CSV table of N, CA and C in Angstrom, one decimal:
chain,number,residue,atom,x,y,z
A,1,MET,N,25.1,18.4,20.4
A,1,MET,CA,23.1,18.0,20.6
A,1,MET,C,23.5,17.7,18.7
A,2,GLY,N,24.2,17.8,18.3
A,2,GLY,CA,24.3,17.5,16.6
A,2,GLY,C,24.0,15.4,16.9
A,3,ASP,N,25.1,15.5,18.2
A,3,ASP,CA,24.8,13.9,18.1
A,3,ASP,C,23.6,13.7,18.1
A,4,GLY,N,22.6,13.6,18.7
A,4,GLY,CA,21.7,14.0,18.7
A,4,GLY,C,20.7,13.7,17.9
A,5,LYS,N,21.0,14.8,16.8
A,5,LYS,CA,20.8,15.0,15.3
A,5,LYS,C,21.1,13.5,13.9
A,6,ASN,N,21.9,13.2,14.5
A,6,ASN,CA,22.6,12.1,14.3
A,6,ASN,C,22.1,10.6,14.1
A,7,ALA,N,22.3,10.9,16.2
A,7,ALA,CA,21.2,9.6,15.6
A,7,ALA,C,19.7,9.1,15.4
A,8,ARG,N,19.2,10.4,15.2
A,8,ARG,CA,17.6,10.6,14.6
A,8,ARG,C,17.9,10.4,13.3
A,9,ASN,N,18.6,11.3,12.7
A,9,ASN,CA,19.0,10.7,10.6
A,9,ASN,C,19.4,9.1,10.8
A,10,GLU,N,20.5,8.9,11.4
A,10,GLU,CA,20.6,7.1,10.7
A,10,GLU,C,19.7,6.4,11.9
A,11,GLU,N,18.3,6.7,12.8
A,11,GLU,CA,17.4,6.1,12.9
A,11,GLU,C,16.6,6.2,11.8
A,12,PHE,N,16.0,7.5,11.3
A,12,PHE,CA,15.0,7.4,10.3
A,12,PHE,C,16.0,6.0,8.9
A,13,GLN,N,17.0,6.5,8.6
A,13,GLN,CA,17.4,5.4,7.4
A,13,GLN,C,17.6,4.1,7.3
A,14,SER,N,18.0,3.7,8.7
A,14,SER,CA,17.8,2.0,9.0
A,14,SER,C,16.8,2.0,8.9
A,15,PHE,N,15.8,2.8,9.5
A,15,PHE,CA,14.2,2.9,9.3
A,15,PHE,C,13.4,2.4,7.3
A,16,MET,N,13.9,3.7,7.4
A,16,MET,CA,13.6,3.6,5.6
A,16,MET,C,13.7,2.7,4.9
A,17,ILE,N,15.4,2.0,5.1
A,17,ILE,CA,15.8,1.1,4.0
A,17,ILE,C,15.3,-0.4,4.6
A,18,GLY,N,15.2,0.0,6.1
A,18,GLY,CA,14.6,-1.7,6.3
A,18,GLY,C,12.9,-2.0,5.7
A,19,ARG,N,11.8,-1.0,5.5
A,19,ARG,CA,10.4,-0.6,5.4
A,19,ARG,C,10.8,-1.3,3.9
A,20,TRP,N,11.4,-0.1,2.8
A,20,TRP,CA,11.4,0.2,2.0
A,20,TRP,C,10.6,-0.4,0.9
A,21,PRO,N,11.5,-2.3,1.0
A,21,PRO,CA,10.5,-3.1,-0.4
A,21,PRO,C,9.0,-3.2,0.3
A,22,ARG,N,8.3,-2.6,1.5
A,22,ARG,CA,6.8,-3.1,1.7
A,22,ARG,C,6.5,-2.1,1.4
A,23,LEU,N,7.0,-0.9,1.7
A,23,LEU,CA,6.0,0.5,1.8
A,23,LEU,C,5.8,0.0,-0.3
A,24,MET,N,6.8,-0.1,-0.8
A,24,MET,CA,7.0,0.2,-2.2
A,24,MET,C,6.4,-0.9,-3.1
A,25,ARG,N,5.5,-1.8,-2.7
A,25,ARG,CA,4.9,-3.3,-2.2
A,25,ARG,C,3.3,-2.7,-2.2
A,26,THR,N,3.0,-1.8,-1.1
A,26,THR,CA,2.1,-0.9,-0.9
A,26,THR,C,1.6,-0.6,-1.8
A,27,ALA,N,1.9,0.3,-2.1
A,27,ALA,CA,1.9,1.5,-2.6
A,27,ALA,C,1.7,1.0,-4.0
A,28,PHE,N,2.6,-0.1,-4.6
A,28,PHE,CA,2.4,0.1,-6.7
A,28,PHE,C,0.8,-0.5,-6.0
A,29,LEU,N,0.2,-1.6,-5.3
A,29,LEU,CA,-0.5,-2.2,-5.3
A,29,LEU,C,-1.7,-1.5,-4.8
A,30,LEU,N,-1.7,0.1,-4.1
A,30,LEU,CA,-2.5,1.4,-4.1
A,30,LEU,C,-2.9,1.8,-5.5
A,31,THR,N,-1.9,2.2,-5.8
A,31,THR,CA,-1.5,3.5,-7.2
A,31,THR,C,-1.5,2.0,-8.5
A,32,GLY,N,-1.2,1.2,-8.5
A,32,GLY,CA,-0.8,0.3,-10.1
A,32,GLY,C,0.3,0.7,-10.4
A,33,GLU,N,1.1,1.8,-10.6
A,33,GLU,CA,2.1,2.0,-11.4
A,33,GLU,C,3.3,2.5,-10.6
A,34,GLN,N,4.1,1.6,-11.7
A,34,GLN,CA,6.3,2.2,-10.5
A,34,GLN,C,5.7,3.1,-10.3
A,35,HIS,N,5.9,4.3,-11.2
A,35,HIS,CA,6.6,5.7,-10.7
A,35,HIS,C,5.5,6.3,-9.5
A,36,ALA,N,4.3,6.0,-10.3
A,36,ALA,CA,3.4,7.1,-8.7
A,36,ALA,C,3.7,6.1,-7.3
A,37,ALA,N,4.5,4.2,-7.6
A,37,ALA,CA,4.0,3.8,-6.4
A,37,ALA,C,4.9,4.6,-5.7
A,38,GLU,N,6.4,4.6,-6.3
A,38,GLU,CA,7.7,5.6,-6.1
A,38,GLU,C,7.7,6.9,-5.5
A,39,ASP,N,6.9,8.0,-6.4
A,39,ASP,CA,6.0,9.2,-5.4
A,39,ASP,C,5.6,8.9,-4.1
A,40,LEU,N,4.8,8.6,-4.3
A,40,LEU,CA,3.7,8.0,-2.6
A,40,LEU,C,4.8,7.3,-1.8
A,41,VAL,N,5.7,6.8,-2.3
A,41,VAL,CA,6.4,6.4,-0.9
A,41,VAL,C,7.1,7.4,-0.6
A,42,GLN,N,8.1,8.1,-1.8
A,42,GLN,CA,8.8,10.0,-1.1
A,42,GLN,C,8.4,10.4,-0.6
A,43,SER,N,7.3,10.3,-1.0
A,43,SER,CA,5.9,11.3,-0.1
A,43,SER,C,6.1,11.7,1.4
A,44,THR,N,5.6,10.5,1.4
A,44,THR,CA,5.8,9.8,2.7
A,44,THR,C,6.9,10.4,3.7
A,45,LEU,N,7.5,9.3,3.0
A,45,LEU,CA,9.1,9.4,3.5
A,45,LEU,C,9.5,10.6,4.3
A,46,GLU,N,9.0,11.8,3.5
A,46,GLU,CA,9.6,13.3,3.3
A,46,GLU,C,8.6,13.7,4.4
A,47,ARG,N,7.5,13.4,4.6
A,47,ARG,CA,6.7,14.1,5.9
A,47,ARG,C,7.6,12.8,7.7
A,48,ILE,N,7.6,11.7,7.4
A,48,ILE,CA,8.4,10.6,8.4
A,48,ILE,C,9.0,11.7,8.6
A,49,TYR,N,10.4,11.9,7.9
A,49,TYR,CA,11.5,12.9,8.8
A,49,TYR,C,11.1,14.0,8.9
A,50,VAL,N,10.0,15.0,8.3
A,50,VAL,CA,10.2,16.5,9.7
A,50,VAL,C,9.6,15.7,10.8
A,51,ALA,N,9.0,14.4,11.0
A,51,ALA,CA,7.8,14.4,12.2
A,51,ALA,C,8.7,12.5,12.5
A,52,TRP,N,9.6,12.9,12.5
A,52,TRP,CA,10.3,10.9,12.9
A,52,TRP,C,10.4,11.1,14.6
A,53,ARG,N,10.9,12.5,15.1
A,53,ARG,CA,10.8,12.5,16.4
A,53,ARG,C,9.3,11.6,17.1
A,54,LYS,N,8.7,12.1,16.7
A,54,LYS,CA,7.0,11.6,16.8
A,54,LYS,C,6.8,10.5,16.7
A,55,VAL,N,7.4,10.3,15.0
A,55,VAL,CA,7.1,8.5,14.8
A,55,VAL,C,8.4,7.8,15.1
A,56,GLY,N,9.1,7.8,15.5
A,56,GLY,CA,9.9,7.0,15.8
A,56,GLY,C,10.0,6.6,17.7
A,57,ALA,N,9.1,7.3,17.9
A,57,ALA,CA,9.0,7.1,19.7
A,57,ALA,C,7.6,6.8,19.6
A,58,ALA,N,6.6,6.4,18.5
A,58,ALA,CA,5.3,6.6,18.9
A,58,ALA,C,4.6,4.1,19.1
A,59,ASP,N,4.6,3.9,19.2
A,59,ASP,CA,4.0,2.3,19.6
A,59,ASP,C,4.5,1.5,18.5
A,60,ASP,N,4.1,2.0,17.0
A,60,ASP,CA,4.4,1.0,15.9
A,60,ASP,C,5.1,2.1,14.8
A,61,PRO,N,5.6,2.1,14.9
A,61,PRO,CA,6.2,3.2,13.7
A,61,PRO,C,5.8,2.8,12.5
A,62,GLU,N,5.5,1.7,12.1
A,62,GLU,CA,5.2,1.6,10.7
A,62,GLU,C,3.9,1.2,10.1
A,63,ALA,N,2.3,1.2,11.6
A,63,ALA,CA,1.6,1.8,11.5
A,63,ALA,C,0.8,3.4,10.8
A,64,TYR,N,2.5,4.0,11.9
A,64,TYR,CA,2.0,6.0,11.3
A,64,TYR,C,1.9,5.9,10.3
A,65,VAL,N,4.0,4.9,9.4
A,65,VAL,CA,3.8,5.2,8.4
A,65,VAL,C,3.5,4.7,7.3
A,66,ARG,N,2.2,3.9,7.1
A,66,ARG,CA,1.0,3.0,6.6
A,66,ARG,C,0.0,4.2,6.1
A,67,ARG,N,0.0,4.8,7.4
A,67,ARG,CA,-1.4,5.4,7.7
A,67,ARG,C,-1.8,7.0,6.5
A,68,VAL,N,-0.4,7.1,7.6
A,68,VAL,CA,0.3,8.6,6.6
A,68,VAL,C,0.5,8.4,4.5
A,69,MET,N,1.2,6.8,4.0
A,69,MET,CA,0.4,7.2,3.1
A,69,MET,C,-0.5,6.6,3.2
A,70,ILE,N,-1.7,6.0,3.5
A,70,ILE,CA,-2.7,5.8,3.2
A,70,ILE,C,-3.6,7.1,2.7
A,71,ASN,N,-2.8,8.2,4.1
A,71,ASN,CA,-3.9,9.5,4.2
A,71,ASN,C,-3.2,10.3,2.2
A,72,LEU,N,-1.8,10.1,2.2
A,72,LEU,CA,-2.1,10.5,1.2
A,72,LEU,C,-2.2,9.8,-0.1
A,73,HIS,N,-2.3,8.9,-0.5
A,73,HIS,CA,-3.3,8.2,-1.6
A,73,HIS,C,-4.4,8.8,-1.3
A,74,ALA,N,-5.3,8.5,-0.5
A,74,ALA,CA,-6.1,9.3,-0.7
A,74,ALA,C,-6.7,10.2,-1.0
A,75,ARG,N,-6.1,11.6,-0.8
A,75,ARG,CA,-5.8,13.3,-1.0
A,75,ARG,C,-5.7,12.9,-2.2
A,76,LYS,N,-4.7,12.2,-2.5
A,76,LYS,CA,-4.3,12.0,-4.4
A,76,LYS,C,-5.5,11.6,-5.4
A,77,HIS,N,-6.6,10.6,-4.4
A,77,HIS,CA,-7.6,10.5,-5.1
A,77,HIS,C,-8.3,11.0,-5.3
A,78,ARG,N,-8.6,11.8,-4.2
A,78,ARG,CA,-9.8,12.9,-4.3
A,78,ARG,C,-9.5,14.0,-4.6
A,79,ARG,N,-8.9,14.1,-5.1
A,79,ARG,CA,-8.3,15.5,-6.1
A,79,ARG,C,-8.6,15.1,-7.8
A,80,ARG,N,-9.2,14.0,-7.9
A,80,ARG,CA,-9.0,13.2,-9.1
A,80,ARG,C,-8.5,13.1,-9.9
A,81,LEU,N,-6.4,12.6,-9.7
A,81,LEU,CA,-5.6,13.0,-10.6
A,81,LEU,C,-6.0,11.0,-10.7
A,82,LYS,N,-5.6,11.1,-12.2
A,82,LYS,CA,-6.1,9.8,-12.7
A,82,LYS,C,-5.1,8.8,-12.3
A,83,GLU,N,-4.7,7.1,-12.3
A,83,GLU,CA,-4.3,6.3,-12.0
A,83,GLU,C,-4.5,4.9,-13.1
A,84,PHE,N,-3.7,4.3,-13.5
A,84,PHE,CA,-3.4,3.9,-14.2
A,84,PHE,C,-3.2,2.4,-13.7
A,85,LEU,N,-3.4,1.5,-13.3
A,85,LEU,CA,-3.0,-0.2,-12.7
A,85,LEU,C,-2.1,-1.2,-13.0
A,86,ALA,N,-3.2,-0.7,-14.0
A,86,ALA,CA,-2.8,-1.9,-16.0
A,86,ALA,C,-2.9,-0.9,-17.3
A,87,PRO,N,-1.8,-0.8,-17.8
A,87,PRO,CA,-1.7,0.4,-18.3
A,87,PRO,C,-2.0,-0.2,-20.0
A,88,LYS,N,-2.3,-0.1,-21.0
A,88,LYS,CA,-2.8,-0.4,-21.9
A,88,LYS,C,-1.8,-0.8,-22.7
A,89,ASP,N,-0.2,-0.3,-22.6
A,89,ASP,CA,1.2,-0.4,-23.5
A,89,ASP,C,1.8,0.0,-22.7
A,90,ASP,N,2.9,-2.1,-21.8
A,90,ASP,CA,3.3,-1.9,-20.4
A,90,ASP,C,4.4,-2.2,-20.7
A,91,SER,N,5.3,-1.9,-22.5
A,91,SER,CA,6.3,-1.8,-22.6
A,91,SER,C,7.3,-1.6,-22.1
A,92,GLY,N,7.1,-0.3,-21.9
A,92,GLY,CA,8.1,0.8,-21.6
A,92,GLY,C,7.9,0.7,-20.2
A,93,LEU,N,7.8,0.0,-19.7
A,93,LEU,CA,7.7,0.1,-17.9
A,93,LEU,C,8.4,-0.3,-17.3
A,94,VAL,N,9.1,-0.9,-16.0
A,94,VAL,CA,9.9,-1.4,-15.4
A,94,VAL,C,8.8,-1.8,-14.2
A,95,HIS,N,8.6,-3.3,-14.5
A,95,HIS,CA,8.1,-3.9,-13.6
A,95,HIS,C,8.4,-4.3,-12.1
A,96,GLU,N,7.3,-3.9,-11.2
A,96,GLU,CA,7.2,-4.5,-9.9
A,96,GLU,C,8.1,-6.4,-9.5
A,97,VAL,N,9.3,-5.8,-9.2
A,97,VAL,CA,9.2,-7.6,-8.7
A,97,VAL,C,9.7,-7.5,-6.9
A,98,ALA,N,8.0,-8.6,-7.3
A,98,ALA,CA,7.4,-9.5,-6.2
A,98,ALA,C,8.9,-10.2,-5.3
A,99,ASP,N,8.3,-9.8,-3.7
A,99,ASP,CA,8.7,-11.1,-3.1
A,99,ASP,C,8.7,-12.4,-3.2
A,100,THR,N,9.0,-13.1,-2.8
A,100,THR,CA,9.1,-14.5,-2.6
A,100,THR,C,8.1,-15.1,-2.5
A,101,GLY,N,7.3,-14.5,-1.1
A,101,GLY,CA,6.4,-15.0,0.2
A,101,GLY,C,5.3,-13.5,-0.7
A,102,ASP,N,5.4,-13.1,-1.8
A,102,ASP,CA,4.6,-12.6,-1.9
A,102,ASP,C,3.6,-13.0,-2.5
A,103,ARG,N,1.8,-12.6,-1.9
A,103,ARG,CA,0.9,-13.7,-2.1
A,103,ARG,C,0.7,-13.3,-4.0
A,104,ILE,N,0.1,-12.7,-4.0
A,104,ILE,CA,-0.3,-11.8,-6.0
A,104,ILE,C,1.2,-12.2,-7.6
A,105,ALA,N,2.5,-12.4,-6.3
A,105,ALA,CA,3.4,-13.4,-7.6
A,105,ALA,C,3.3,-14.1,-7.4
A,106,GLN,N,2.2,-15.2,-6.6
A,106,GLN,CA,1.2,-16.5,-7.0
A,106,GLN,C,0.5,-16.6,-7.5
A,107,ALA,N,0.0,-15.5,-8.3
A,107,ALA,CA,-1.4,-15.6,-9.2
A,107,ALA,C,-0.6,-15.9,-10.7
A,108,ASP,N,-1.6,-17.1,-11.7
A,108,ASP,CA,-0.9,-16.8,-12.8
A,108,ASP,C,-0.9,-15.2,-13.6
A,109,ASP,N,-2.5,-14.8,-13.3
A,109,ASP,CA,-2.5,-13.9,-14.5
A,109,ASP,C,-2.0,-12.4,-13.6
A,110,ARG,N,-1.1,-11.9,-13.3
A,110,ARG,CA,-0.7,-11.0,-12.9
A,110,ARG,C,-1.5,-9.7,-13.3
A,111,GLY,N,-0.9,-9.4,-14.1
A,111,GLY,CA,-2.1,-8.2,-15.0
A,111,GLY,C,-3.8,-8.4,-15.2
A,112,ALA,N,-3.9,-9.1,-15.5
A,112,ALA,CA,-5.9,-9.3,-15.2
A,112,ALA,C,-5.9,-9.0,-13.3
A,113,LEU,N,-5.6,-9.4,-12.5
A,113,LEU,CA,-5.3,-9.2,-10.7
A,113,LEU,C,-5.0,-7.8,-11.2
A,114,LEU,N,-4.4,-7.3,-11.2
A,114,LEU,CA,-4.1,-5.6,-11.4
A,114,LEU,C,-5.1,-4.5,-11.8
A,115,LYS,N,-5.4,-5.6,-13.2
A,115,LYS,CA,-6.5,-4.8,-14.0
A,115,LYS,C,-8.0,-4.5,-12.9
A,116,ALA,N,-8.0,-5.5,-12.1
A,116,ALA,CA,-9.4,-6.4,-11.4
A,116,ALA,C,-9.2,-4.9,-10.5
A,117,LEU,N,-8.2,-5.1,-9.9
A,117,LEU,CA,-8.1,-4.5,-8.5
A,117,LEU,C,-8.2,-2.5,-8.7
A,118,ALA,N,-7.6,-2.3,-9.9
A,118,ALA,CA,-7.7,-0.9,-10.3
A,118,ALA,C,-9.4,-0.8,-10.7
A,119,GLN,N,-10.4,-1.3,-10.8
A,119,GLN,CA,-11.5,-1.4,-10.9
A,119,GLN,C,-12.1,-0.9,-9.9
A,120,LEU,N,-11.5,-1.3,-8.5
A,120,LEU,CA,-12.2,-1.5,-7.4
A,120,LEU,C,-12.5,-0.4,-6.8
A,121,PRO,N,-13.7,0.6,-6.3
A,121,PRO,CA,-13.2,1.7,-5.4
A,121,PRO,C,-12.3,2.0,-5.2
A,122,LEU,N,-11.9,2.9,-4.2
A,122,LEU,CA,-10.7,3.0,-3.6
A,122,LEU,C,-10.2,2.5,-2.2
A,123,ARG,N,-11.6,2.6,-1.1
A,123,ARG,CA,-11.8,2.4,0.0
A,123,ARG,C,-11.4,0.6,-0.2
A,124,GLN,N,-12.0,0.0,-0.6
A,124,GLN,CA,-12.7,-1.4,-1.4
A,124,GLN,C,-11.3,-2.2,-1.5
A,125,ARG,N,-10.1,-1.6,-2.9
A,125,ARG,CA,-8.9,-1.5,-2.6
A,125,ARG,C,-8.1,-1.4,-1.1
A,126,GLU,N,-8.5,-0.1,-1.0
A,126,GLU,CA,-7.2,0.1,0.0
A,126,GLU,C,-7.7,-1.3,1.0
A,127,ALA,N,-8.2,-1.6,1.4
A,127,ALA,CA,-9.0,-2.9,2.6
A,127,ALA,C,-9.1,-4.2,2.0
A,128,VAL,N,-8.8,-4.5,0.5
A,128,VAL,CA,-8.2,-5.8,-0.2
A,128,VAL,C,-6.7,-5.7,0.6
A,129,VAL,N,-5.9,-4.4,-0.1
A,129,VAL,CA,-4.6,-4.3,-0.5
A,129,VAL,C,-3.7,-4.7,0.9
A,130,LEU,N,-4.4,-4.3,2.4
A,130,LEU,CA,-4.0,-3.9,3.6
A,130,LEU,C,-4.6,-5.0,4.2
A,131,ARG,N,-5.5,-5.6,4.5
A,131,ARG,CA,-6.1,-7.1,4.5
A,131,ARG,C,-5.1,-8.5,4.0
A,132,TYR,N,-5.2,-8.6,3.0
A,132,TYR,CA,-4.4,-9.7,2.4
A,132,TYR,C,-3.6,-10.1,1.9
A,133,TRP,N,-2.8,-8.7,1.5
A,133,TRP,CA,-1.7,-8.6,0.4
A,133,TRP,C,-0.5,-8.0,1.7
A,134,GLU,N,-0.8,-7.0,2.7
A,134,GLU,CA,0.0,-6.8,3.4
A,134,GLU,C,-0.2,-7.1,5.0
A,135,ASP,N,-1.1,-8.7,5.1
A,135,ASP,CA,-1.4,-9.7,5.9
A,135,ASP,C,-1.5,-8.5,7.3
A,136,LEU,N,-2.2,-7.2,7.0
A,136,LEU,CA,-2.6,-7.0,8.7
A,136,LEU,C,-3.8,-7.5,8.8
A,137,THR,N,-4.0,-7.6,10.4
A,137,THR,CA,-5.5,-7.2,10.8
A,137,THR,C,-6.8,-6.4,10.4
A,138,GLU,N,-7.8,-7.2,10.6
A,138,GLU,CA,-8.6,-6.2,10.8
A,138,GLU,C,-8.3,-4.5,11.8
A,139,THR,N,-7.8,-4.4,13.1
A,139,THR,CA,-7.4,-3.6,13.4
A,139,THR,C,-6.6,-2.8,13.0
A,140,GLN,N,-5.6,-3.5,12.8
A,140,GLN,CA,-4.1,-2.5,12.0
A,140,GLN,C,-5.0,-2.3,11.0
A,141,ALA,N,-5.5,-2.5,10.5
A,141,ALA,CA,-6.5,-2.1,8.3
A,141,ALA,C,-7.4,-0.7,8.7
A,142,ALA,N,-8.1,-0.6,9.9
A,142,ALA,CA,-8.7,-0.5,10.6
A,142,ALA,C,-7.7,1.1,11.3
A,143,GLU,N,-6.6,1.2,12.1
A,143,GLU,CA,-6.3,2.0,11.8
A,143,GLU,C,-5.3,2.9,11.2
A,144,ALA,N,-5.0,2.0,10.0
A,144,ALA,CA,-4.1,2.8,8.2
A,144,ALA,C,-5.1,3.3,7.5
A,145,MET,N,-6.6,3.0,7.7
A,145,MET,CA,-7.2,3.6,6.7
A,145,MET,C,-8.2,4.5,7.6
A,146,GLY,N,-8.1,4.5,9.3
A,146,GLY,CA,-8.3,5.7,9.7
A,146,GLY,C,-10.2,5.2,10.3
A,147,CYS,N,-10.4,4.0,10.0
A,147,CYS,CA,-12.0,3.6,10.1
A,147,CYS,C,-12.8,2.5,10.6
A,148,SER,N,-13.2,1.7,11.5
A,148,SER,CA,-13.4,1.5,12.0
A,148,SER,C,-13.8,0.2,11.1
A,149,VAL,N,-13.5,-0.7,12.4
A,149,VAL,CA,-12.9,-2.1,12.2
A,149,VAL,C,-13.9,-3.2,11.0
A,150,GLY,N,-14.9,-2.6,10.9
A,150,GLY,CA,-16.9,-2.5,10.9
A,150,GLY,C,-16.0,-2.5,8.9
A,151,THR,N,-16.1,-0.9,9.3
A,151,THR,CA,-15.6,-0.9,7.5
A,151,THR,C,-14.6,-1.5,7.0
A,152,VAL,N,-13.6,-1.8,7.4
A,152,VAL,CA,-12.8,-2.5,7.2
A,152,VAL,C,-13.2,-4.3,6.8
A,153,LYS,N,-13.9,-4.8,7.5
A,153,LYS,CA,-14.6,-6.0,6.9
A,153,LYS,C,-15.8,-6.1,6.1
A,154,SER,N,-15.9,-5.0,6.0
A,154,SER,CA,-18.0,-4.3,4.7
A,154,SER,C,-16.1,-4.6,3.5
A,155,ASN,N,-15.5,-3.4,3.5
A,155,ASN,CA,-14.6,-3.2,2.6
A,155,ASN,C,-14.1,-3.9,1.8
A,156,ALA,N,-14.0,-5.0,3.0
A,156,ALA,CA,-12.6,-6.3,2.4
A,156,ALA,C,-13.6,-7.3,1.5
A,157,ALA,N,-14.5,-7.1,1.7
A,157,ALA,CA,-15.9,-8.2,1.6
A,157,ALA,C,-16.8,-8.0,0.5
A,158,LYS,N,-16.8,-6.9,0.5
A,158,LYS,CA,-17.1,-6.0,-1.1
A,158,LYS,C,-15.8,-6.4,-1.8
A,159,GLY,N,-15.1,-6.2,-2.6
A,159,GLY,CA,-13.9,-5.8,-3.0
A,159,GLY,C,-13.8,-6.9,-3.2
A,160,ILE,N,-14.1,-8.1,-2.3
A,160,ILE,CA,-12.9,-9.6,-2.9
A,160,ILE,C,-14.6,-10.5,-3.5
A,161,ALA,N,-15.2,-10.3,-3.0
A,161,ALA,CA,-16.7,-10.1,-4.1
A,161,ALA,C,-16.5,-10.1,-5.4
A,162,LYS,N,-16.2,-8.8,-5.7
A,162,LYS,CA,-16.1,-8.4,-6.6
A,162,LYS,C,-15.2,-9.3,-7.5
A,163,LEU,N,-14.1,-9.5,-7.5
A,163,LEU,CA,-12.5,-9.4,-7.6
A,163,LEU,C,-12.8,-11.3,-8.3
A,164,ARG,N,-14.2,-12.2,-7.1
A,164,ARG,CA,-15.0,-13.6,-7.3
A,164,ARG,C,-15.2,-13.5,-8.8
A,165,ALA,N,-16.3,-12.5,-8.9
A,165,ALA,CA,-16.7,-12.5,-9.8
A,165,ALA,C,-16.5,-12.3,-11.5
A,166,ILE,N,-15.1,-11.7,-11.4
A,166,ILE,CA,-14.8,-11.7,-12.6
A,166,ILE,C,-14.4,-12.9,-13.1
A,167,PRO,N,-14.7,-13.4,-14.3
A,167,PRO,CA,-14.6,-14.1,-14.9
A,167,PRO,C,-12.7,-14.6,-14.9
A,168,GLY,N,-12.0,-16.0,-14.4
A,168,GLY,CA,-10.7,-16.3,-14.8
A,168,GLY,C,-10.4,-15.9,-13.0
A,169,LEU,N,-10.8,-14.9,-12.3
A,169,LEU,CA,-9.9,-14.2,-11.0
A,169,LEU,C,-10.7,-15.4,-10.2
A,170,ALA,N,-11.4,-16.1,-10.4
A,170,ALA,CA,-12.2,-16.4,-9.0
A,170,ALA,C,-11.7,-17.6,-8.5
A,171,GLU,N,-10.9,-18.8,-9.4
A,171,GLU,CA,-10.0,-19.3,-8.8
A,171,GLU,C,-8.3,-18.7,-7.9
A,172,THR,N,-8.2,-17.7,-8.5
A,172,THR,CA,-7.0,-17.0,-8.4
A,172,THR,C,-7.2,-16.0,-6.9
A,173,VAL,N,-8.5,-15.5,-6.2
A,173,VAL,CA,-8.7,-14.9,-5.4
A,173,VAL,C,-8.9,-15.6,-4.3
A,174,THR,N,-9.7,-17.2,-4.7
A,174,THR,CA,-10.1,-17.7,-3.8
A,174,THR,C,-8.8,-18.9,-3.0
A,175,HIS,N,-8.3,-19.0,-3.8
A,175,HIS,CA,-6.9,-19.4,-3.1
A,175,HIS,C,-5.4,-18.3,-2.9
A,176,GLY,N,-5.5,-17.3,-3.8
A,176,GLY,CA,-4.4,-16.3,-2.7
A,176,GLY,C,-5.3,-15.8,-1.5
A,177,GLY,N,-6.4,-15.7,-1.3
A,177,GLY,CA,-6.7,-15.2,-0.1
A,177,GLY,C,-7.3,-15.6,0.9
A,178,ARG,N,-7.7,-15.2,1.9
A,178,ARG,CA,-8.5,-16.0,3.1
A,178,ARG,C,-9.7,-17.2,2.8
A,179,LYS,N,-9.9,-18.1,3.4
A,179,LYS,CA,-11.2,-18.0,3.2
A,179,LYS,C,-12.2,-18.1,4.4
């Protein structure tokens, strides 16, 4: 019986190590702050570990984990805890190191983009992050957000429109996102 538990633990550990950078990037884009992102990923993985037998057997464990993360973030947001996507003084913060293929890393002014992202309503931010930075399909984003495909389309379109309306970001959003 101990062998089965060890195998599950190894499977979970392998999953966690392989997905950590992507989970951190998603959490960072949702929360905007390195420590909050780490807390969100840690809380997500705590929940996933307890249910690993179910999660590991799912058709798409990564989608399951993403959904848990979105739900935890939304629950925190509903409690009105303040998030800071672009702190006024970020000199003491350790900044996220972007993946080489990360579209957001291509933006000339990452700080301005994160600040603009922080101004989007929660659902629009989730839709924009999942569709454009996580490169999920509308169906995958809808599953992660727990809503319809139409809601994802609407929120993503509204979010991108708001980002494009910000002076100086229009070119970044047009070149970095889908057309």
